[in-house]
């Protein structure tokens, strides 16, 4: 049985504490069977597809469930016909202690916890999926992903924009038992508020204006695979209970339908927000946070792993589809990269390198190929009091290219300042700029800021 992972920081080591367990049938028609459980909610019933399926005719289709919360392991009856008992007492809800026996129908079960404390040491790997790096910080991330990927634990990936949260999710998926299934990405911040529910859970024909056909939602599309809920902190408060219900019951109901569809998905969520702070503000449900943060993986910003920059540059050049001749970056460029603040993190570095490729003649990127905005501001984030529009790199550059570079530099400085002033809230930034939210999101991605 899984619980919210506790990460303990000590001067010389980091550990994660994962609480798991086993449920064993000790009497009844399924006596001798046991189930390893590593979900935060496990259903018990006669219905096929339950976390624990019993062949006991006295067991209801959805009889009970065992769930983990902050206070312990909770056994809950789900309105069963014949009840759930601990000893002679019929219970609605009760906390289970180690080796507690309980009865559903005529079957007696026992829950046995077997916690796992994993000491995290930096992985020997320098690459995991699409992520690369030699720094201790990123190799600790590799180690955590290696340990949790083979399980079905829900994962919350945190970190600033551009740190590679989707790449981390892909690494979890590719190293899991679900790697043969789909990984479906859903950006909670990019979808229209009125359509989020339909996009997540699907809809029937005629369910709302514009629903001309029936459509499966992303949870159904990710069945037997992994769903990546990006920017989970942007999910409207009124939809959070519905997502919580899906996580707990592992079933969805399309908008406009009364039919329940079981799903078997692994959930990975990501955010650049401090979700606990959002919980305290009343913007995010506490129970949903604890369902998502079973294991939390924090991705370090690029400025905390600057030693990875040379290797990252080589990796990004090698994977660039429009690069046929460039092998690396000259020492002056490396020095500039190491002194730069990288507010857009790796996504910004991708943008800088891919943009420099067409302006590079030799086998190394030179200073002349870099945008003026990068060369003009070592700290990356312009000072609001004296922000300025950089000049084009050189008048030897064709007019069209110089103009494009100037506009790009202006856009980027404006966006960085705008987002910084609104603490990363894209909706507020869009309103302040009198722009559509989707336009802001598109420009942020273009400039590697989000």
C-alpha positions as a Markdown table, in Angstrom:
| # | Residue | x | y | z |
|---|---|---|---|---|
| 1 | Unk | 0.0 | 0.0 | 0.0 |
| 2 | Unk | 1.5 | 3.4 | -0.9 |
| 3 | Unk | 1.5 | 6.6 | 1.1 |
| 4 | Unk | 2.6 | 10.1 | 0.6 |
| 5 | Unk | 6.4 | 9.7 | 0.2 |
| 6 | Unk | 8.4 | 11.4 | 2.9 |
| 7 | Unk | 11.7 | 12.8 | 1.6 |
| 8 | Unk | 14.3 | 13.3 | 4.3 |
| 9 | Unk | 17.2 | 15.6 | 3.6 |
| 10 | Unk | 20.4 | 15.1 | 5.6 |
| 11 | Unk | 23.8 | 16.5 | 5.1 |
| 12 | Unk | 25.1 | 13.5 | 3.2 |
| 13 | Unk | 22.1 | 11.5 | 2.0 |
| 14 | Unk | 18.4 | 11.6 | 0.9 |
| 15 | Unk | 15.9 | 8.9 | 1.5 |
| 16 | Unk | 12.4 | 8.3 | 0.3 |
| 17 | Unk | 9.9 | 6.3 | 2.5 |
| 18 | Unk | 7.3 | 4.4 | 0.5 |
| 19 | Unk | 4.6 | 2.6 | 2.4 |
| 20 | Unk | 3.3 | -0.5 | 0.7 |
| 21 | Unk | 1.6 | -3.6 | 1.8 |
| 22 | Unk | -0.1 | -6.9 | 1.0 |
| 23 | Unk | -3.6 | -8.2 | 1.5 |
| 24 | Unk | -4.0 | -11.9 | 2.0 |
| 25 | Unk | -7.2 | -14.0 | 2.0 |
| 26 | Unk | -7.0 | -16.4 | 5.0 |
| 27 | Unk | -10.4 | -18.0 | 4.8 |
| 28 | Unk | -13.1 | -18.3 | 2.2 |
| 29 | Unk | -13.2 | -19.4 | -1.5 |
| 30 | Unk | -10.1 | -17.4 | -2.3 |
| 31 | Unk | -8.1 | -18.6 | 0.8 |
| 32 | Unk | -4.3 | -18.5 | 0.1 |
| 33 | Unk | -4.5 | -15.8 | -2.5 |
| 34 | Unk | -2.6 | -12.6 | -1.8 |
| 35 | Unk | -2.4 | -9.2 | -3.6 |
| 36 | Unk | 0.6 | -6.9 | -3.6 |
| 37 | Unk | -0.9 | -3.4 | -3.5 |
| 38 | Unk | 1.0 | -0.2 | -4.4 |
| 39 | Unk | -2.0 | 2.1 | -5.2 |
| 40 | Unk | -3.1 | 4.7 | -2.8 |
| 41 | Unk | -6.7 | 3.3 | -3.1 |
| 42 | Unk | -7.5 | -0.4 | -3.6 |
| 43 | Unk | -11.0 | -1.6 | -4.2 |
| 44 | Unk | -12.3 | -4.9 | -2.9 |
| 45 | Unk | -15.3 | -6.6 | -4.6 |
| 46 | Unk | -16.7 | -9.3 | -6.9 |
| 47 | Unk | -16.6 | -7.0 | -9.9 |
| 48 | Unk | -14.0 | -7.9 | -12.5 |
| 49 | Unk | -11.3 | -5.3 | -12.6 |
| 50 | Unk | -11.4 | -4.6 | -8.9 |
| 51 | Unk | -8.0 | -4.1 | -7.2 |
| 52 | Unk | -8.8 | -7.3 | -5.3 |
| 53 | Unk | -11.4 | -9.4 | -7.0 |
| 54 | Unk | -13.1 | -12.1 | -4.8 |
| 55 | Unk | -15.1 | -15.0 | -6.0 |
| 56 | Unk | -17.3 | -14.9 | -2.8 |
| 57 | Unk | -21.0 | -14.8 | -3.7 |
| 58 | Unk | -21.6 | -12.9 | -0.4 |
| 59 | Unk | -19.3 | -10.1 | -1.6 |
| 60 | Unk | -20.9 | -7.1 | -3.3 |
| 61 | Unk | -19.6 | -5.9 | -6.7 |
| 62 | Unk | -18.0 | -2.9 | -5.0 |
| 63 | Unk | -17.8 | -4.0 | -1.4 |
| 64 | Unk | -15.1 | -2.1 | 0.3 |
| 65 | Unk | -11.8 | -0.2 | -0.3 |
| 66 | Unk | -8.5 | 0.2 | 1.5 |
| 67 | Unk | -7.1 | 3.7 | 1.2 |
| 68 | Unk | -4.1 | 5.5 | 2.6 |
| 69 | Unk | -4.3 | 8.9 | 4.0 |
| 70 | Unk | -2.0 | 11.0 | 6.2 |
| 71 | Unk | -3.2 | 9.3 | 9.4 |
| 72 | Unk | -2.8 | 5.7 | 8.3 |
| 73 | Unk | -4.5 | 2.9 | 6.4 |
| 74 | Unk | -8.3 | 3.3 | 6.3 |
| 75 | Unk | -10.8 | 0.4 | 5.6 |
| 76 | Unk | -14.0 | 1.8 | 4.2 |
| 77 | Unk | -17.3 | -0.1 | 3.4 |
| 78 | Unk | -18.8 | 1.0 | 0.2 |
| 79 | Unk | -22.5 | 0.4 | 1.0 |
| 80 | Unk | -22.2 | -3.4 | 0.7 |
| 81 | Unk | -25.2 | -5.7 | 1.2 |
| 82 | Unk | -23.6 | -7.9 | 3.8 |
| 83 | Unk | -21.3 | -5.4 | 5.5 |
| 84 | Unk | -17.6 | -5.2 | 6.4 |
| 85 | Unk | -16.5 | -6.5 | 9.8 |
| 86 | Unk | -13.6 | -6.2 | 12.1 |
| 87 | Unk | -14.1 | -8.9 | 14.6 |
| 88 | Unk | -17.9 | -8.9 | 15.5 |
| 89 | Unk | -18.2 | -5.2 | 14.8 |
| 90 | Unk | -19.7 | -4.0 | 11.5 |
| 91 | Unk | -17.8 | -1.0 | 10.4 |
| 92 | Unk | -18.3 | 1.9 | 8.0 |
| 93 | Unk | -14.7 | 3.2 | 8.4 |
| 94 | Unk | -11.8 | 2.0 | 10.6 |
| 95 | Unk | -8.1 | 2.4 | 10.6 |
| 96 | Unk | -6.2 | -0.8 | 10.2 |
| 97 | Unk | -3.2 | -1.7 | 12.4 |
| 98 | Unk | -0.6 | -4.2 | 11.2 |
| 99 | Unk | -2.0 | -7.7 | 10.9 |
| 100 | Unk | -5.6 | -6.6 | 11.4 |
| 101 | Unk | -8.1 | -9.2 | 10.2 |
| 102 | Unk | -11.3 | -8.1 | 8.6 |
| 103 | Unk | -14.2 | -9.8 | 6.9 |
| 104 | Unk | -16.1 | -9.0 | 3.7 |
| 105 | Unk | -18.9 | -11.4 | 2.8 |
| 106 | Unk | -17.7 | -14.8 | 4.1 |
| 107 | Unk | -14.0 | -14.1 | 3.2 |
| 108 | Unk | -11.5 | -13.1 | 5.9 |
| 109 | Unk | -8.6 | -10.9 | 4.9 |
| 110 | Unk | -5.5 | -9.6 | 6.6 |
| 111 | Unk | -3.5 | -6.5 | 5.8 |
| 112 | Unk | 0.2 | -6.6 | 6.3 |
| 113 | Unk | 2.3 | -3.5 | 5.7 |
| 114 | Unk | 5.8 | -3.8 | 4.4 |
| 115 | Unk | 7.3 | -0.3 | 4.2 |
| 116 | Unk | 10.3 | 0.4 | 2.1 |
| 117 | Unk | 12.9 | 3.0 | 2.9 |
| 118 | Unk | 15.1 | 3.8 | 0.0 |
| 119 | Unk | 18.3 | 5.6 | 0.4 |
| 120 | Unk | 18.9 | 7.7 | -2.6 |
| 121 | Unk | 22.4 | 7.8 | -3.9 |
| 122 | Unk | 23.2 | 9.5 | -7.2 |
| 123 | Unk | 22.7 | 7.1 | -10.1 |
| 124 | Unk | 25.7 | 6.0 | -12.1 |
| 125 | Unk | 23.7 | 6.8 | -15.3 |
| 126 | Unk | 24.4 | 10.0 | -17.2 |
| 127 | Unk | 21.3 | 9.6 | -19.3 |
| 128 | Unk | 17.8 | 8.5 | -18.6 |
| 129 | Unk | 15.2 | 8.7 | -21.4 |
| 130 | Unk | 15.6 | 12.1 | -22.9 |
| 131 | Unk | 17.3 | 13.6 | -19.8 |
| 132 | Unk | 21.1 | 13.9 | -19.6 |
| 133 | Unk | 23.5 | 15.2 | -17.0 |
| 134 | Unk | 26.5 | 14.5 | -14.8 |
| 135 | Unk | 25.5 | 16.6 | -11.8 |
| 136 | Unk | 24.6 | 15.1 | -8.4 |
| 137 | Unk | 21.2 | 16.8 | -8.5 |
| 138 | Unk | 20.1 | 15.3 | -11.8 |
| 139 | Unk | 21.6 | 11.9 | -11.0 |
| 140 | Unk | 19.6 | 11.7 | -7.8 |
| 141 | Unk | 16.5 | 12.3 | -9.9 |
| 142 | Unk | 17.5 | 9.4 | -12.2 |
| 143 | Unk | 17.9 | 7.2 | -9.1 |
| 144 | Unk | 14.4 | 8.1 | -7.8 |
| 145 | Unk | 12.8 | 7.5 | -11.2 |
| 146 | Unk | 14.6 | 4.1 | -11.5 |
| 147 | Unk | 13.1 | 3.0 | -8.2 |
| 148 | Unk | 9.5 | 4.2 | -8.6 |
| 149 | Unk | 9.0 | 3.6 | -12.3 |
| 150 | Unk | 8.5 | -0.2 | -12.0 |
| 151 | Unk | 5.6 | 0.4 | -9.5 |
| 152 | Unk | 2.2 | 1.9 | -10.2 |
| 153 | Unk | 2.6 | 4.7 | -7.7 |
| 154 | Unk | 1.2 | 8.1 | -8.5 |
| 155 | Unk | 4.0 | 10.6 | -9.1 |
| 156 | Unk | 4.0 | 14.4 | -8.7 |
| 157 | Unk | 6.8 | 16.1 | -10.6 |
| 158 | Unk | 7.7 | 19.6 | -9.4 |
| 159 | Unk | 10.0 | 22.2 | -10.7 |
| 160 | Unk | 10.2 | 25.5 | -12.5 |
| 161 | Unk | 9.0 | 25.9 | -16.1 |
| 162 | Unk | 11.3 | 24.4 | -18.6 |
| 163 | Unk | 13.1 | 22.0 | -16.3 |
| 164 | Unk | 12.0 | 18.9 | -18.3 |
| 165 | Unk | 8.9 | 17.6 | -16.4 |
| 166 | Unk | 7.4 | 15.9 | -19.5 |
| 167 | Unk | 10.8 | 14.2 | -20.1 |
| 168 | Unk | 10.8 | 13.0 | -16.5 |
| 169 | Unk | 7.3 | 11.6 | -17.0 |
| 170 | Unk | 8.3 | 9.8 | -20.2 |
| 171 | Unk | 11.2 | 8.3 | -18.4 |
| 172 | Unk | 8.8 | 7.0 | -15.7 |
| 173 | Unk | 6.5 | 5.6 | -18.4 |
| 174 | Unk | 9.3 | 4.0 | -20.5 |
| 175 | Unk | 10.8 | 2.2 | -17.5 |
| 176 | Unk | 7.5 | 0.9 | -16.2 |
| 177 | Unk | 5.4 | -2.2 | -16.8 |
| 178 | Unk | 3.1 | 0.1 | -18.9 |
| 179 | Unk | 5.7 | 1.0 | -21.5 |
| 180 | Unk | 3.9 | -0.9 | -24.1 |
| 181 | Unk | 0.8 | 1.3 | -23.6 |
| 182 | Unk | 0.1 | 4.9 | -24.5 |
| 183 | Unk | 1.4 | 7.9 | -22.6 |
| 184 | Unk | -1.2 | 10.6 | -23.1 |
| 185 | Unk | -0.3 | 14.2 | -22.2 |
| 186 | Unk | -3.0 | 16.7 | -21.0 |
| 187 | Unk | -2.1 | 20.3 | -20.2 |
| 188 | Unk | -4.5 | 21.6 | -17.6 |
| 189 | Unk | -3.5 | 25.1 | -18.2 |
| 190 | Unk | -4.0 | 25.2 | -22.0 |
| 191 | Unk | -7.5 | 23.7 | -22.3 |
| 192 | Unk | -10.6 | 26.0 | -22.2 |
| 193 | Unk | -12.2 | 25.9 | -18.8 |
| 194 | Unk | -15.6 | 24.9 | -20.3 |
| 195 | Unk | -14.1 | 21.9 | -22.1 |
| 196 | Unk | -11.7 | 20.5 | -19.5 |
| 197 | Unk | -14.1 | 18.0 | -18.1 |
| 198 | Unk | -15.1 | 16.7 | -21.5 |
| 199 | Unk | -11.4 | 16.5 | -22.6 |
| 200 | Unk | -10.5 | 14.6 | -19.4 |
| 201 | Unk | -13.4 | 12.2 | -19.2 |
| 202 | Unk | -14.9 | 12.2 | -22.7 |
| 203 | Unk | -18.4 | 13.2 | -23.8 |
| 204 | Unk | -21.4 | 11.7 | -25.6 |
| 205 | Unk | -23.0 | 13.1 | -28.8 |
| 206 | Unk | -25.2 | 16.1 | -28.0 |
| 207 | Unk | -23.8 | 16.5 | -24.4 |
| 208 | Unk | -23.2 | 20.2 | -25.1 |
| 209 | Unk | -23.2 | 22.7 | -27.9 |
| 210 | Unk | -20.6 | 21.5 | -30.5 |
| 211 | Unk | -20.6 | 17.9 | -29.3 |
| 212 | Unk | -21.5 | 16.5 | -32.7 |
| 213 | Unk | -20.0 | 13.1 | -32.1 |
| 214 | Unk | -19.1 | 11.0 | -29.0 |
| 215 | Unk | -15.5 | 11.2 | -27.9 |
| 216 | Unk | -13.3 | 9.4 | -25.4 |
| 217 | Unk | -11.4 | 11.5 | -22.9 |
| 218 | Unk | -7.7 | 11.3 | -22.2 |
| 219 | Unk | -8.2 | 8.9 | -19.3 |
| 220 | Unk | -9.8 | 6.4 | -21.6 |
| 221 | Unk | -7.1 | 7.0 | -24.2 |
| 222 | Unk | -4.4 | 6.3 | -21.6 |
| 223 | Unk | -6.0 | 3.0 | -20.5 |
| 224 | Unk | -3.3 | 0.4 | -19.6 |
| 225 | Unk | -0.7 | 3.2 | -20.0 |
| 226 | Unk | 0.2 | 6.5 | -18.3 |
| 227 | Unk | -1.6 | 9.8 | -18.2 |
| 228 | Unk | 0.5 | 13.0 | -17.7 |
| 229 | Unk | -1.5 | 15.8 | -16.2 |
| 230 | Unk | 0.7 | 18.8 | -16.9 |
| 231 | Unk | 0.2 | 22.1 | -15.0 |
| 232 | Unk | -2.1 | 20.4 | -12.5 |
| 233 | Unk | -2.1 | 23.5 | -10.4 |
| 234 | Unk | -4.2 | 25.2 | -13.1 |
| 235 | Unk | -7.0 | 22.7 | -12.8 |
| 236 | Unk | -10.2 | 24.7 | -11.8 |
| 237 | Unk | -11.3 | 24.1 | -8.2 |
| 238 | Unk | -14.7 | 22.9 | -9.2 |
| 239 | Unk | -13.2 | 20.0 | -11.3 |
| 240 | Unk | -10.8 | 18.8 | -8.6 |
| 241 | Unk | -13.4 | 16.6 | -6.8 |
| 242 | Unk | -14.2 | 14.9 | -10.1 |
| 243 | Unk | -10.5 | 14.1 | -10.7 |
| 244 | Unk | -10.1 | 12.9 | -7.1 |
| 245 | Unk | -13.1 | 10.5 | -7.7 |
| 246 | Unk | -11.4 | 9.1 | -10.8 |
| 247 | Unk | -8.1 | 8.6 | -8.9 |
| 248 | Unk | -9.9 | 6.8 | -6.1 |
| 249 | Unk | -12.4 | 4.7 | -8.0 |
| 250 | Unk | -10.4 | 4.2 | -11.2 |
| 251 | Unk | -13.4 | 4.7 | -13.4 |
| 252 | Unk | -14.8 | 7.6 | -15.5 |
| 253 | Unk | -18.2 | 8.7 | -16.7 |
| 254 | Unk | -18.3 | 10.7 | -19.9 |
| 255 | Unk | -20.2 | 14.1 | -19.9 |
| 256 | Unk | -23.8 | 13.4 | -20.9 |
| 257 | Unk | -23.6 | 9.6 | -20.1 |
| 258 | Unk | -24.7 | 7.5 | -17.2 |
| 259 | Unk | -22.4 | 4.6 | -18.1 |
| 260 | Unk | -19.4 | 4.0 | -15.9 |
| 261 | Unk | -16.2 | 3.0 | -17.7 |
| 262 | Unk | -13.4 | 1.3 | -15.7 |
| 263 | Unk | -9.9 | 2.6 | -16.4 |
| 264 | Unk | -6.4 | 1.2 | -15.6 |
| 265 | Unk | -4.0 | 4.1 | -15.8 |
| 266 | Unk | -0.9 | 5.3 | -14.0 |
| 267 | Unk | -1.1 | 9.0 | -13.2 |
| 268 | Unk | 1.8 | 11.3 | -13.3 |
| 269 | Unk | 1.1 | 15.0 | -12.6 |
| 270 | Unk | 3.4 | 18.1 | -12.8 |
| 271 | Unk | 3.4 | 21.6 | -11.6 |
| 272 | Unk | 5.6 | 24.7 | -11.3 |
| 273 | Unk | 3.5 | 25.9 | -8.4 |
| 274 | Unk | 3.9 | 25.3 | -4.7 |
| 275 | Unk | 0.8 | 23.1 | -4.3 |
| 276 | Unk | 0.9 | 23.1 | -0.5 |
| 277 | Unk | 0.8 | 26.9 | -0.6 |
| 278 | Unk | -2.1 | 26.7 | -3.0 |
| 279 | Unk | -3.8 | 24.3 | -0.5 |
| 280 | Unk | -3.4 | 26.8 | 2.3 |
| 281 | Unk | -4.8 | 29.6 | 0.1 |
| 282 | Unk | -7.9 | 27.4 | -0.7 |
| 283 | Unk | -7.0 | 27.1 | -4.4 |
| 284 | Unk | -6.2 | 23.4 | -4.4 |
| 285 | Unk | -7.9 | 20.6 | -2.5 |
| 286 | Unk | -5.8 | 19.0 | 0.2 |
| 287 | Unk | -7.1 | 15.5 | -0.4 |
| 288 | Unk | -6.3 | 15.7 | -4.1 |
| 289 | Unk | -2.8 | 16.9 | -3.3 |
| 290 | Unk | -2.1 | 13.9 | -1.1 |
| 291 | Unk | -3.6 | 11.6 | -3.8 |
| 292 | Unk | -1.1 | 13.0 | -6.3 |
| 293 | Unk | 2.0 | 13.4 | -4.2 |
| 294 | Unk | 2.5 | 9.7 | -3.4 |
| 295 | Unk | 6.0 | 10.1 | -4.7 |
| 296 | Unk | 7.3 | 13.6 | -5.3 |
| 297 | Unk | 10.2 | 14.2 | -7.8 |
| 298 | Unk | 11.7 | 17.6 | -7.8 |
| 299 | Unk | 13.6 | 18.7 | -10.9 |
| 300 | Unk | 16.4 | 21.2 | -10.2 |
| 301 | Unk | 16.6 | 24.4 | -12.2 |
| 302 | Unk | 19.4 | 24.7 | -14.7 |
| 303 | Unk | 21.2 | 27.3 | -12.6 |
| 304 | Unk | 21.6 | 24.6 | -9.9 |
| 305 | Unk | 23.2 | 22.1 | -12.3 |
| 306 | Unk | 25.4 | 24.4 | -14.4 |
| 307 | Unk | 28.1 | 21.7 | -14.7 |
| 308 | Unk | 25.7 | 19.9 | -17.0 |
| 309 | Unk | 25.7 | 22.7 | -19.6 |
| 310 | Unk | 28.5 | 21.4 | -21.9 |
| 311 | Unk | 26.9 | 17.9 | -22.0 |
| 312 | Unk | 23.5 | 19.3 | -22.5 |
| 313 | Unk | 24.7 | 21.4 | -25.4 |
| 314 | Unk | 26.2 | 18.4 | -27.1 |
| 315 | Unk | 23.0 | 16.4 | -26.5 |
| 316 | Unk | 20.7 | 19.2 | -27.9 |
| 317 | Unk | 22.9 | 19.6 | -31.0 |
| 318 | Unk | 23.0 | 15.8 | -31.6 |
| 319 | Unk | 19.2 | 15.6 | -31.5 |
| 320 | Unk | 18.4 | 18.8 | -33.5 |
| 321 | Unk | 16.9 | 17.7 | -36.8 |
| 322 | Unk | 18.2 | 20.7 | -38.7 |
| 323 | Unk | 21.8 | 20.2 | -37.6 |
| 324 | Unk | 24.2 | 18.4 | -39.9 |
| 325 | Unk | 27.6 | 19.8 | -38.9 |
| 326 | Unk | 27.8 | 21.4 | -35.5 |
| 327 | Unk | 29.4 | 19.3 | -32.7 |
| 328 | Unk | 29.6 | 21.7 | -29.8 |
| 329 | Unk | 30.0 | 25.3 | -28.5 |
| 330 | Unk | 33.1 | 27.5 | -28.4 |
| 331 | Unk | 34.7 | 28.3 | -25.0 |
| 332 | Unk | 33.4 | 31.9 | -25.0 |
| 333 | Unk | 29.8 | 30.6 | -25.5 |
| 334 | Unk | 30.3 | 28.0 | -22.8 |
| 335 | Unk | 31.5 | 30.8 | -20.5 |
| 336 | Unk | 28.4 | 32.9 | -21.3 |
| 337 | Unk | 26.1 | 30.0 | -20.8 |
| 338 | Unk | 27.7 | 29.3 | -17.4 |
| 339 | Unk | 27.2 | 32.9 | -16.3 |
| 340 | Unk | 23.6 | 33.2 | -17.5 |
| 341 | Unk | 20.6 | 32.8 | -15.2 |
| 342 | Unk | 18.5 | 30.7 | -17.5 |
| 343 | Unk | 15.0 | 31.8 | -16.3 |
| 344 | Unk | 13.5 | 29.4 | -19.0 |
| 345 | Unk | 15.8 | 26.6 | -17.9 |
| 346 | Unk | 16.5 | 23.7 | -20.4 |
| 347 | Unk | 13.6 | 24.7 | -22.6 |
| 348 | Unk | 15.2 | 28.1 | -23.1 |
| 349 | Unk | 18.6 | 26.5 | -23.8 |
| 350 | Unk | 16.9 | 24.4 | -26.5 |
| 351 | Unk | 15.5 | 27.5 | -28.1 |
| 352 | Unk | 18.9 | 29.3 | -28.0 |
| 353 | Unk | 20.8 | 26.4 | -29.5 |
| 354 | Unk | 18.3 | 25.5 | -32.2 |
| 355 | Unk | 18.1 | 29.2 | -33.2 |
| 356 | Unk | 21.9 | 29.5 | -33.4 |
| 357 | Unk | 22.3 | 26.5 | -35.7 |
| 358 | Unk | 21.4 | 28.3 | -39.0 |
| 359 | Unk | 23.7 | 31.2 | -38.1 |
| 360 | Unk | 26.8 | 28.9 | -37.5 |
| 361 | Unk | 29.1 | 28.1 | -40.4 |
| 362 | Unk | 31.8 | 26.0 | -38.6 |
| 363 | Unk | 31.5 | 23.0 | -36.3 |
| 364 | Unk | 31.0 | 25.0 | -33.1 |
| 365 | Unk | 28.5 | 27.7 | -32.1 |
| 366 | Unk | 30.1 | 31.1 | -31.8 |
| 367 | Unk | 29.1 | 34.2 | -30.0 |
| 368 | Unk | 28.0 | 35.8 | -33.3 |
| 369 | Unk | 25.3 | 33.2 | -33.7 |
| 370 | Unk | 23.6 | 34.0 | -30.4 |
| 371 | Unk | 20.7 | 36.4 | -29.9 |
| 372 | Unk | 21.6 | 39.8 | -28.6 |
| 373 | Unk | 19.3 | 39.4 | -25.6 |
| 374 | Unk | 21.4 | 36.5 | -24.3 |
| 375 | Unk | 24.7 | 38.4 | -24.8 |
| 376 | Unk | 23.3 | 41.5 | -23.2 |
| 377 | Unk | 22.0 | 40.1 | -19.9 |
| 378 | Unk | 24.1 | 37.7 | -17.9 |
| 379 | Unk | 21.4 | 37.3 | -15.3 |
| 380 | Unk | 18.7 | 36.5 | -17.7 |
| 381 | Unk | 15.9 | 38.3 | -16.0 |
| 382 | Unk | 15.7 | 42.0 | -17.0 |
| 383 | Unk | 15.5 | 44.6 | -14.2 |
| 384 | Unk | 12.0 | 46.1 | -14.4 |
| 385 | Unk | 13.4 | 49.6 | -13.6 |
| 386 | Unk | 15.8 | 49.7 | -16.5 |
| 387 | Unk | 14.7 | 47.0 | -19.0 |
| 388 | Unk | 15.6 | 47.9 | -22.5 |
| 389 | Unk | 15.3 | 46.5 | -26.0 |
| 390 | Unk | 18.6 | 45.0 | -27.2 |
| 391 | Unk | 20.2 | 46.1 | -30.4 |
| 392 | Unk | 20.7 | 43.6 | -33.3 |
| 393 | Unk | 23.9 | 41.7 | -33.2 |
| 394 | Unk | 25.5 | 43.3 | -36.2 |
| 395 | Unk | 24.6 | 45.6 | -39.1 |
| 396 | Unk | 26.4 | 43.1 | -41.4 |
| 397 | Unk | 23.4 | 40.8 | -40.8 |
| 398 | Unk | 20.7 | 40.9 | -43.5 |
| 399 | Unk | 17.9 | 43.4 | -42.6 |
| 400 | Unk | 15.3 | 40.7 | -42.3 |
| 401 | Unk | 17.4 | 38.6 | -39.9 |
| 402 | Unk | 18.3 | 41.6 | -37.8 |
| 403 | Unk | 14.7 | 42.7 | -37.5 |
| 404 | Unk | 13.6 | 39.2 | -36.6 |
| 405 | Unk | 16.3 | 39.0 | -33.9 |
| 406 | Unk | 15.3 | 42.4 | -32.5 |
| 407 | Unk | 11.6 | 41.4 | -32.3 |
| 408 | Unk | 12.5 | 38.1 | -30.7 |
| 409 | Unk | 14.7 | 39.8 | -28.1 |
| 410 | Unk | 11.9 | 42.3 | -27.3 |
| 411 | Unk | 9.3 | 39.6 | -27.1 |
| 412 | Unk | 11.4 | 37.5 | -24.8 |
| 413 | Unk | 12.3 | 40.4 | -22.4 |
| 414 | Unk | 8.7 | 41.6 | -22.3 |
| 415 | Unk | 7.4 | 38.0 | -21.5 |
| 416 | Unk | 10.0 | 37.3 | -18.8 |
| 417 | Unk | 9.2 | 40.5 | -17.0 |
| 418 | Unk | 5.5 | 40.0 | -17.4 |
| 419 | Unk | 5.5 | 36.5 | -16.1 |
| 420 | Unk | 7.9 | 37.5 | -13.3 |
| 421 | Unk | 5.6 | 40.3 | -12.2 |
| 422 | Unk | 2.6 | 38.0 | -12.0 |
| 423 | Unk | 4.4 | 35.1 | -10.2 |
| 424 | Unk | 4.1 | 32.7 | -13.1 |
| 425 | Unk | 0.3 | 33.0 | -13.4 |
| 426 | Unk | -0.3 | 33.0 | -17.1 |
| 427 | Unk | -4.0 | 34.0 | -16.9 |
| 428 | Unk | -3.1 | 37.2 | -14.9 |
| 429 | Unk | -0.3 | 37.9 | -17.2 |
| 430 | Unk | -2.5 | 37.6 | -20.2 |
| 431 | Unk | -5.1 | 40.0 | -18.7 |
| 432 | Unk | -2.4 | 42.6 | -17.8 |
| 433 | Unk | -1.0 | 42.4 | -21.4 |
| 434 | Unk | -4.5 | 42.6 | -23.0 |
| 435 | Unk | -3.7 | 39.3 | -24.8 |
| 436 | Unk | -5.5 | 36.0 | -25.2 |
| 437 | Unk | -4.1 | 33.3 | -22.8 |
| 438 | Unk | -3.4 | 30.9 | -25.7 |
| 439 | Unk | -1.3 | 33.6 | -27.4 |
| 440 | Unk | 0.8 | 34.1 | -24.2 |
| 441 | Unk | 1.2 | 30.4 | -23.9 |
| 442 | Unk | 2.3 | 30.1 | -27.5 |
| 443 | Unk | 4.9 | 32.9 | -27.1 |
| 444 | Unk | 6.2 | 31.5 | -23.8 |
| 445 | Unk | 6.8 | 28.1 | -25.5 |
| 446 | Unk | 8.4 | 29.8 | -28.6 |
| 447 | Unk | 10.9 | 31.6 | -26.4 |
| 448 | Unk | 11.6 | 28.7 | -24.1 |
| 449 | Unk | 10.2 | 30.5 | -21.0 |
| 450 | Unk | 7.4 | 27.9 | -20.3 |
